[in-house]
mmCIF file of C-alpha atoms and ligand atoms in Angstrom:
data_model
loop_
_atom_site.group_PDB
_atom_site.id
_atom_site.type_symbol
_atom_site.label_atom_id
_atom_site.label_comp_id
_atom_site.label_asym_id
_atom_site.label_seq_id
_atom_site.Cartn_x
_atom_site.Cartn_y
_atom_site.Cartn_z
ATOM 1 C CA UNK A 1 0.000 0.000 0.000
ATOM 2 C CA UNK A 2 1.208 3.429 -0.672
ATOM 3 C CA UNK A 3 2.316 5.325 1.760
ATOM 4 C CA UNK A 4 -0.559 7.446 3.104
ATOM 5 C CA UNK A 5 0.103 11.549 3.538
ATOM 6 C CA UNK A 6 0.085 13.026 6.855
ATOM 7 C CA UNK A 7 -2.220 15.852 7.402
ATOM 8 C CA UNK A 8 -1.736 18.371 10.195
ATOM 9 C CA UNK A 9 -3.586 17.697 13.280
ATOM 10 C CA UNK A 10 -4.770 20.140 16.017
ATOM 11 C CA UNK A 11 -2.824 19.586 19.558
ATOM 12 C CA UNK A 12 -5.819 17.684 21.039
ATOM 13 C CA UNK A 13 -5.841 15.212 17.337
ATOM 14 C CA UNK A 14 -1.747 15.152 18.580
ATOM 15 C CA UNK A 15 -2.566 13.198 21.221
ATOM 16 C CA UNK A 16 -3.899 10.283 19.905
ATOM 17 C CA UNK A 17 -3.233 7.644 17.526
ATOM 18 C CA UNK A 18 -6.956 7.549 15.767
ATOM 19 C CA UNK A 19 -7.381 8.888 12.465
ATOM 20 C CA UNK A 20 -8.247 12.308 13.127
ATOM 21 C CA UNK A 21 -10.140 14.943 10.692
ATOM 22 C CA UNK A 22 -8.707 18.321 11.043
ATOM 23 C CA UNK A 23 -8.180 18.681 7.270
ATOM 24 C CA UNK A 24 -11.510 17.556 6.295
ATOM 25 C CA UNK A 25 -13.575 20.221 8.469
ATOM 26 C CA UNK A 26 -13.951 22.547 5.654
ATOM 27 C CA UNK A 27 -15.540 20.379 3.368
ATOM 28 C CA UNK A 28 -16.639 16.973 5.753
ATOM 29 C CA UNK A 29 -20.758 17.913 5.526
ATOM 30 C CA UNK A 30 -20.160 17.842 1.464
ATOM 31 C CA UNK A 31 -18.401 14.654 1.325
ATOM 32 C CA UNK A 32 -20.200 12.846 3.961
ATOM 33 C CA UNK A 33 -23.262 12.122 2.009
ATOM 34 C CA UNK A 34 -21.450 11.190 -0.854
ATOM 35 C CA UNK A 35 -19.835 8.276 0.933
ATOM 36 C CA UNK A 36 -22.926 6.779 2.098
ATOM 37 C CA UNK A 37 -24.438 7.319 -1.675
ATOM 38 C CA UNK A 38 -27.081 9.831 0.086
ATOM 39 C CA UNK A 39 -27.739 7.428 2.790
ATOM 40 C CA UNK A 40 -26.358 9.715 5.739
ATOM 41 C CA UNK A 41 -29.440 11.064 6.658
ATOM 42 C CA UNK A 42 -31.594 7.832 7.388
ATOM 43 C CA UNK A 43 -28.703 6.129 8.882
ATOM 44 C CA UNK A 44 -28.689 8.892 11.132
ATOM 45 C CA UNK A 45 -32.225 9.024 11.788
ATOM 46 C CA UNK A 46 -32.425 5.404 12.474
ATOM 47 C CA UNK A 47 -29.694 6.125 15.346
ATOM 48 C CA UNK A 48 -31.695 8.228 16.493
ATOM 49 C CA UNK A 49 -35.222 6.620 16.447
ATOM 50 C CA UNK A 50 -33.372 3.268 18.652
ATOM 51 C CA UNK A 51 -32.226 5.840 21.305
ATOM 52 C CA UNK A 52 -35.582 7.890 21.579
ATOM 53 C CA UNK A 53 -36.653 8.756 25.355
ATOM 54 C CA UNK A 54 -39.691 10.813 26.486
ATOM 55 C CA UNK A 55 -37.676 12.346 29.572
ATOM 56 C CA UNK A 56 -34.741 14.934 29.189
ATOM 57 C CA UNK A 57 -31.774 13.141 29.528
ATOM 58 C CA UNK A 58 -27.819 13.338 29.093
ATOM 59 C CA UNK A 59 -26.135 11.959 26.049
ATOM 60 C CA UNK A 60 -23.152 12.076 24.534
ATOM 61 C CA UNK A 61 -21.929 11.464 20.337
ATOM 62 C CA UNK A 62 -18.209 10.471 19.997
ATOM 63 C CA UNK A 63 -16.200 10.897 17.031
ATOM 64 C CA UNK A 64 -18.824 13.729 16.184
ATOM 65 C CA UNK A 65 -17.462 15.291 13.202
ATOM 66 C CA UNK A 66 -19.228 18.261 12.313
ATOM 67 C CA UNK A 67 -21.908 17.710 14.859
ATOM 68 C CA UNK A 68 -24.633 16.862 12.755
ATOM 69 C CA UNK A 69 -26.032 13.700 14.399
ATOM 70 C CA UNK A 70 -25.254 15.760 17.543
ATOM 71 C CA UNK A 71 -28.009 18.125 16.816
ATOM 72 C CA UNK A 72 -30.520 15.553 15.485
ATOM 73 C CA UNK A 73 -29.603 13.534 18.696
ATOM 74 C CA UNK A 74 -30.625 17.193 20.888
ATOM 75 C CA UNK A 75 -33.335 17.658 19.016
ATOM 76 C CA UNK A 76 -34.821 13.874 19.877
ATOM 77 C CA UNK A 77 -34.407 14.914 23.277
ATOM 78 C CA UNK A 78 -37.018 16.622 25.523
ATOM 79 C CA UNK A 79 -35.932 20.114 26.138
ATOM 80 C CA UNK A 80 -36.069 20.805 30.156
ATOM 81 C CA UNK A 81 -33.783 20.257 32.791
ATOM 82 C CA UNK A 82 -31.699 17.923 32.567
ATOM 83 C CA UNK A 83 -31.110 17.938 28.844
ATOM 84 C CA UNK A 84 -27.291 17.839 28.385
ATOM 85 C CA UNK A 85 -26.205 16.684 24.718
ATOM 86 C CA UNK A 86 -22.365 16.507 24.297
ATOM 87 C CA UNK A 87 -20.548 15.920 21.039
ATOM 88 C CA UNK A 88 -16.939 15.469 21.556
ATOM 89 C CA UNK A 89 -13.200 14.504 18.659
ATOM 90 C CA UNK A 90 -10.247 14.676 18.895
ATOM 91 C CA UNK A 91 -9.804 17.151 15.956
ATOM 92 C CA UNK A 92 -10.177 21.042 17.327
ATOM 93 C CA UNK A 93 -11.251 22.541 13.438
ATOM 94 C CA UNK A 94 -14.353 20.039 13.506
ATOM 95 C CA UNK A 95 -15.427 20.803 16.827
ATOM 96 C CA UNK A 96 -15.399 24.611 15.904
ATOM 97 C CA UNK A 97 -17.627 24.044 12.356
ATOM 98 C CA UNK A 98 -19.843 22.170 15.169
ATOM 99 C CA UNK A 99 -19.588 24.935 17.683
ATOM 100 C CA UNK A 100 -20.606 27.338 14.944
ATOM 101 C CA UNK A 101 -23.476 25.292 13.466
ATOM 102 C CA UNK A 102 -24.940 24.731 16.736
ATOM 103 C CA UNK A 103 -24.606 28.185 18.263
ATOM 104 C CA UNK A 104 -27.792 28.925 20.544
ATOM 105 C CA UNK A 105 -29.085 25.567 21.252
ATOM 106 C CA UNK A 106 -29.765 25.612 24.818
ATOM 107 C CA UNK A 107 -28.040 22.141 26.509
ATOM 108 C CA UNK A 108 -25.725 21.351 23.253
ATOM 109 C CA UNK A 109 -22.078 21.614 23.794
ATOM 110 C CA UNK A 110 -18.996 20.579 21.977
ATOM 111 C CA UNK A 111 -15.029 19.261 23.394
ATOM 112 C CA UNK A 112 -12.076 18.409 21.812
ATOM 113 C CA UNK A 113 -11.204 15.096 23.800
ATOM 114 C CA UNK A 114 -10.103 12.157 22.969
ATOM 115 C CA UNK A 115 -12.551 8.816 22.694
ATOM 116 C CA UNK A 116 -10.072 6.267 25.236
ATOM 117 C CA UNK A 117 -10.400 9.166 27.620
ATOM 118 C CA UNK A 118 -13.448 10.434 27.757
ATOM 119 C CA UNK A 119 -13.289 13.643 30.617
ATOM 120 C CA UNK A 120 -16.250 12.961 31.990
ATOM 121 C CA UNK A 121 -17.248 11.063 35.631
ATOM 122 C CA UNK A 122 -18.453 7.646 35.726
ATOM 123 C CA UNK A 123 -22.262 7.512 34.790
ATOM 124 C CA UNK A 124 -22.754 10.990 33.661
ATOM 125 C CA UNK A 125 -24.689 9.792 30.388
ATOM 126 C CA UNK A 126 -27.812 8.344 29.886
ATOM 127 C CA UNK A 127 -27.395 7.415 26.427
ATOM 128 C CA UNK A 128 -24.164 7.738 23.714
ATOM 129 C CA UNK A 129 -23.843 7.255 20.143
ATOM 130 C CA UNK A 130 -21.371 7.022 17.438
ATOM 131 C CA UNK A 131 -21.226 6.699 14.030
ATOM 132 C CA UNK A 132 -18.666 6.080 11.503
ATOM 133 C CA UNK A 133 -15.864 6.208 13.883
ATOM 134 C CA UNK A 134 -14.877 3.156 15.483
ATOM 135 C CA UNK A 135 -12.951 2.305 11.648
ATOM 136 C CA UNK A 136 -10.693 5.544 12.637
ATOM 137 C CA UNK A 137 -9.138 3.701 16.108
ATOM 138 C CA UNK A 138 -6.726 0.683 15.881
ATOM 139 C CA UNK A 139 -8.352 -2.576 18.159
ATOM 140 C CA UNK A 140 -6.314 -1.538 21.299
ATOM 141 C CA UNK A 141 -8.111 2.162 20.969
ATOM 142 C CA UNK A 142 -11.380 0.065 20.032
ATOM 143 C CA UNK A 143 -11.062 -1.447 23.250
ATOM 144 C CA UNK A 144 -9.853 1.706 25.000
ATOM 145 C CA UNK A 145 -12.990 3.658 23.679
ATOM 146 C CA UNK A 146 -15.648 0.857 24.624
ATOM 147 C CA UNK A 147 -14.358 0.401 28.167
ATOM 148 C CA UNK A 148 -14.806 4.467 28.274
ATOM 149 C CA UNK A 149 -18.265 4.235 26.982
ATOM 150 C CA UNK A 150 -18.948 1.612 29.664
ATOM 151 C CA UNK A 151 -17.459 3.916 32.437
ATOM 152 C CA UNK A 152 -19.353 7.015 31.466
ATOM 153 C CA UNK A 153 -23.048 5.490 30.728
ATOM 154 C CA UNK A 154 -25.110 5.200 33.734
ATOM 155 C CA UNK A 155 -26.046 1.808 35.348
ATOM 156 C CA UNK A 156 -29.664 0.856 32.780
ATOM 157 C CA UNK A 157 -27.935 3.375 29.679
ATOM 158 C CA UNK A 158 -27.843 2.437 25.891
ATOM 159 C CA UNK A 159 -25.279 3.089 22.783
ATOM 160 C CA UNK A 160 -25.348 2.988 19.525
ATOM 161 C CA UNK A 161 -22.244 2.513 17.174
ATOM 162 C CA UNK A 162 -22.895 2.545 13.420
ATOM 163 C CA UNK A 163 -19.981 1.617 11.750
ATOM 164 C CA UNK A 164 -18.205 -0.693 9.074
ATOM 165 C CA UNK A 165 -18.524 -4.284 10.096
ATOM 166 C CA UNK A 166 -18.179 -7.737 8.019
ATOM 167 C CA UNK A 167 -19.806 -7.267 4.492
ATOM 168 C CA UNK A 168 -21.790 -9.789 3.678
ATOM 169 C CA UNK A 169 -23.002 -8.707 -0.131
ATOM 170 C CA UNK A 170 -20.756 -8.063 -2.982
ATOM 171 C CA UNK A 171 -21.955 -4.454 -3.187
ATOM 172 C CA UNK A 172 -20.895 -4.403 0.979
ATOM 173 C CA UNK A 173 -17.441 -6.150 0.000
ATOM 174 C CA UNK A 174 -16.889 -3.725 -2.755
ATOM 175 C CA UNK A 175 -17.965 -0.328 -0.473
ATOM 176 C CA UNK A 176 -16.044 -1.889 2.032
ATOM 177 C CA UNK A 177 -12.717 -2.474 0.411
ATOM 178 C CA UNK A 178 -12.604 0.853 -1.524
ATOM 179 C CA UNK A 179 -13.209 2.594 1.311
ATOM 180 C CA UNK A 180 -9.958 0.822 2.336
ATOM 181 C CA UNK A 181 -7.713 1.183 -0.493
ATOM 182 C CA UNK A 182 -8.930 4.925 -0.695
ATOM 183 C CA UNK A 183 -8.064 5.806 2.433
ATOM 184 C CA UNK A 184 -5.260 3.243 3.133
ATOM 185 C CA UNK A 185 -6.551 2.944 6.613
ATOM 186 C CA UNK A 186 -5.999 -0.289 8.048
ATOM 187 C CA UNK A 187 -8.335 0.260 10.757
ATOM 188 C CA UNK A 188 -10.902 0.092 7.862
ATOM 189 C CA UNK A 189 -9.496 -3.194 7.544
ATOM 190 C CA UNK A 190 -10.016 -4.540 11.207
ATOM 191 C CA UNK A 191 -13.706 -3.491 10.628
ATOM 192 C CA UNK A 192 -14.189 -5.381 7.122
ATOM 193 C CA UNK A 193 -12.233 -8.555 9.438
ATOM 194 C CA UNK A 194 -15.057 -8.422 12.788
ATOM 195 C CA UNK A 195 -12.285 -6.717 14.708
ATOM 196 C CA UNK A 196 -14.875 -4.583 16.244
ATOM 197 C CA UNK A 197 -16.965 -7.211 16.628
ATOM 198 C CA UNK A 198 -13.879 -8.424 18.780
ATOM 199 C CA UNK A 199 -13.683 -5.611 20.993
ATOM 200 C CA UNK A 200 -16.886 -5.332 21.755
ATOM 201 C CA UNK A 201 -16.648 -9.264 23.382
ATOM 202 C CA UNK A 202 -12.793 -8.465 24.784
ATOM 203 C CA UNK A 203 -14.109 -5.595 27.117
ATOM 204 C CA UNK A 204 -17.500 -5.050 29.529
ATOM 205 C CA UNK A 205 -20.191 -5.125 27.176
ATOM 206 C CA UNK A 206 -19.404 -8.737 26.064
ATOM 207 C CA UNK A 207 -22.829 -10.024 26.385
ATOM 208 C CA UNK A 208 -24.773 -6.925 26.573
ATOM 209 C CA UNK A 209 -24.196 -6.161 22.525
ATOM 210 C CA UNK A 210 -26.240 -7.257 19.636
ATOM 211 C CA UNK A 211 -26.224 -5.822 16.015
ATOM 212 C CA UNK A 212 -29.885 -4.314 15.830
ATOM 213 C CA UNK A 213 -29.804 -3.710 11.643
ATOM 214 C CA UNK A 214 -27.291 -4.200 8.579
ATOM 215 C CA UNK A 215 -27.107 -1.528 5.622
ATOM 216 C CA UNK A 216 -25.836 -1.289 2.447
ATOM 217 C CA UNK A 217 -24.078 -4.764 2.514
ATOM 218 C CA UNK A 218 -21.285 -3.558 5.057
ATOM 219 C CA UNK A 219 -22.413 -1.704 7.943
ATOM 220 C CA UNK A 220 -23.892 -2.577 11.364
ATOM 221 C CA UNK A 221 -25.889 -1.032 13.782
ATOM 222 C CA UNK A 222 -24.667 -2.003 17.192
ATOM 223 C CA UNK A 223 -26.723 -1.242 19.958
ATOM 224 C CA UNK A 224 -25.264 -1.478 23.604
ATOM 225 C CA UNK A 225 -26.622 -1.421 26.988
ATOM 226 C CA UNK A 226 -24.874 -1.190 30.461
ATOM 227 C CA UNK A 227 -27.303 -3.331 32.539
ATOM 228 C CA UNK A 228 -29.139 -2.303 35.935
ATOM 229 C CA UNK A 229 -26.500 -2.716 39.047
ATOM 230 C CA UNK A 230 -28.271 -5.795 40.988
ATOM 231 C CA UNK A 231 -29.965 -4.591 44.500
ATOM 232 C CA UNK A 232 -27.897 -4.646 47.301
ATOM 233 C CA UNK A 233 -29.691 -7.518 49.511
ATOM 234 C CA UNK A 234 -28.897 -7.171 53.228
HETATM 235 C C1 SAM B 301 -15.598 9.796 9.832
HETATM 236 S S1 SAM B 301 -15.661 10.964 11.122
HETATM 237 C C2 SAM B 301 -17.295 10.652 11.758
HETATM 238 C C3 SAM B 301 -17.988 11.932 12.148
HETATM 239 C C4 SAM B 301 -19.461 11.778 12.513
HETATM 240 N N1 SAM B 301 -19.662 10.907 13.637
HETATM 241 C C5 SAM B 301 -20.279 11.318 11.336
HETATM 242 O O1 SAM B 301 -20.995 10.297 11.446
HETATM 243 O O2 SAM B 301 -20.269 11.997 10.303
HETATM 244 C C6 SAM B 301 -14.636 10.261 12.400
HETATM 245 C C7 SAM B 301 -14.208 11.287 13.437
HETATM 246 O O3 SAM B 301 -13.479 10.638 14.482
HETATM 247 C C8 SAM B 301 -12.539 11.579 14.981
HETATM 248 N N2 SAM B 301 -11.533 10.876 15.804
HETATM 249 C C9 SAM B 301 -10.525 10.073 15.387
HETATM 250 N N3 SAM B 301 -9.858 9.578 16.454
HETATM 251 C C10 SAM B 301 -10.469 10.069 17.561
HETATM 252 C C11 SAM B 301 -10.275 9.879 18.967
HETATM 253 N N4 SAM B 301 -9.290 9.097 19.439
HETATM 254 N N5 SAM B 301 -11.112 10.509 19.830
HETATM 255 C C12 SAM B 301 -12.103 11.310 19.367
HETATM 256 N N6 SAM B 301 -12.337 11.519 18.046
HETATM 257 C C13 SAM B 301 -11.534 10.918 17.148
HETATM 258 C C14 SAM B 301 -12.016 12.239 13.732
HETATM 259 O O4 SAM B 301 -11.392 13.488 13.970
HETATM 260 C C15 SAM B 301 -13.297 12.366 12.896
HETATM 261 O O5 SAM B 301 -13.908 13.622 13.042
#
C-alpha cells in the first residue's frame, strides 16, 4: 500500500493515535453524504429513532465530526432540565464548524477530547452514540474507547455505534474495500475482518451487545446497553 500523507492535526488530534479529521472540516458535511451514496441522513435518523426517550436526559456522540447527528440527537431529546447533549473529537477545526453550526441551542455543547479518555465522571450519560468512527481507532483504541463508553453510561444506559462491520453482499465487499484502499486505513481493515466485533466481546459489554440492523451490505448497527446494578440484599 502506498504510503498514506500526513495531514496536520490540532494539539488535542496530537494526542492520539486515531485517524483524526482536522483537514476535512472545511468540506466533511459535502463529502459525507457522498460516501454513504445519500444514505447519511436515514442512517442517522435510524440512530436516532433506537435511542428515543420521552424524559430529558444526558447523552453524549463520539467521534462527532461536524456535529450533525449531535443536533438531530438534541433535538430527539425533551428540552427541560436535565437535557445535556455533548458531542466530543479529537480534531479542534471540527469541533469549531460544530460549535458554529450549533450556536444557541440551549443544553448542546462541543469538546475536543479524545474517545479512550473520555473527561467525563463515571455515569454521567444516559445514552451515547457514534457513528462512523470506530474504523478511525486501531483494536487496542477500540477497546480503550468501549471500556470508556462503559465507564461514562449510567447503570440501565444504551449506545449505539454505526460503523463498518463484516460485508456480507458483494456491493458491501466492494464499499467496504474501496473505502480501504482509498483511504489506506488499516483500521478500515479490522472493521471489514469483525475486529470490532472483537472488541466489543474483549471488554465489559461482552454479552450486553447485539447488532440491531445491517445496511448497504457492510455496515452494522450495534446497539449497547450497560445493565441495571443488581440490588444490594442485606
Ligand atoms: C468519519 S468521522 C465521523 C464523524 C461523525 N460521527 C459522522 O458520522 O459523520 C470520524 C471522526 O473521528 C474523529 N476521531 C478520530 N480519532 C479520535 C479519537 N481518538 N477521539 C475522538 N475523536 C476521534 C475524527 O477526527 C473524525 O472527526
Amino acid at each position: 500500500m502506498r504510503k498514506k500523507k500526513q495531514h496536520p492535526r490540532s494539539a488535542c488530534a496530537r494526542r492520539t493515535a486515531g485517524v483524526t479529521l482536522d483537514h476535512a472540516a472545511p468540506w466533511y458535511d459535502w463529502l459525507a453524504p457522498l460516501m454513504t451514496l445519500g444514505l447519511e441522513a436515514r442512517l442517522q435518523r435510524r440512530v436516532v429513532a433506537g435511542l428515543r426517550t420521552d424524559r430529558p436526559m444526558a447523552a453524549l456522540d463520539v467521534g462527532c465530526g461536524t456535529g450533525t447527528l449531535t443536533r438531530q440527537l438534541h433535538a430527539a431529546i425533551p428540552a427541560g432540565p436535565g437535557r445535556r447533549v455533548v458531542g466530543l473529537d479529537a480534531a479542534e477545526a471540527m469541533i469549531a464548524v460544530a460549535r458554529r453550526k450549533a450556536a444557541g441551542r440551549e443544553g448542546l455543547e462541543f469538546q475536543a477530547a479524545l474517545a479512550e479518555e473520555l473527561p467525563h465522571a463515571d455515569g454521567t450519560f444516559d445514552r451515547a452514540i457514534s457513528t462512523f468512527f470506530f474504523h478511525h481507532l486501531n483494536y487496542d483504541l477500540k477497546r480503550r474507547a468501549l471500556a470508556e463508553l462503559w465507564r461514562i453510561l449510567r447503570p440501565g444506559g444504551q449506545a449505539a455505534i454505526l460503523d463498518v462491520d463484516i460485508p456480507y453482499s458483494w456491493f458491501g465487499r466492494l464499499c467496504a474495500y474501496s473505502g480501504y484502499w482509498l483511504f489506506r486505513q488499516p483500521e478500515i481493515k479490522e472493521n471489514i475482518t469483525g475486529r470490532l466485533r472483537e472488541a466489543l466481546d474483549a471488554g465489559p459489554f461482552r454479552g450486553h451487545w447485539r447488532i440491531a440492523s445491517r445496511h448497504s451490505g457492510y455496515l452494522s448497527l450495534f446497539e449497547l446497553k450497560k445493565p441495571e446494578t443488581k440490588k444490594e440484599t442485606t
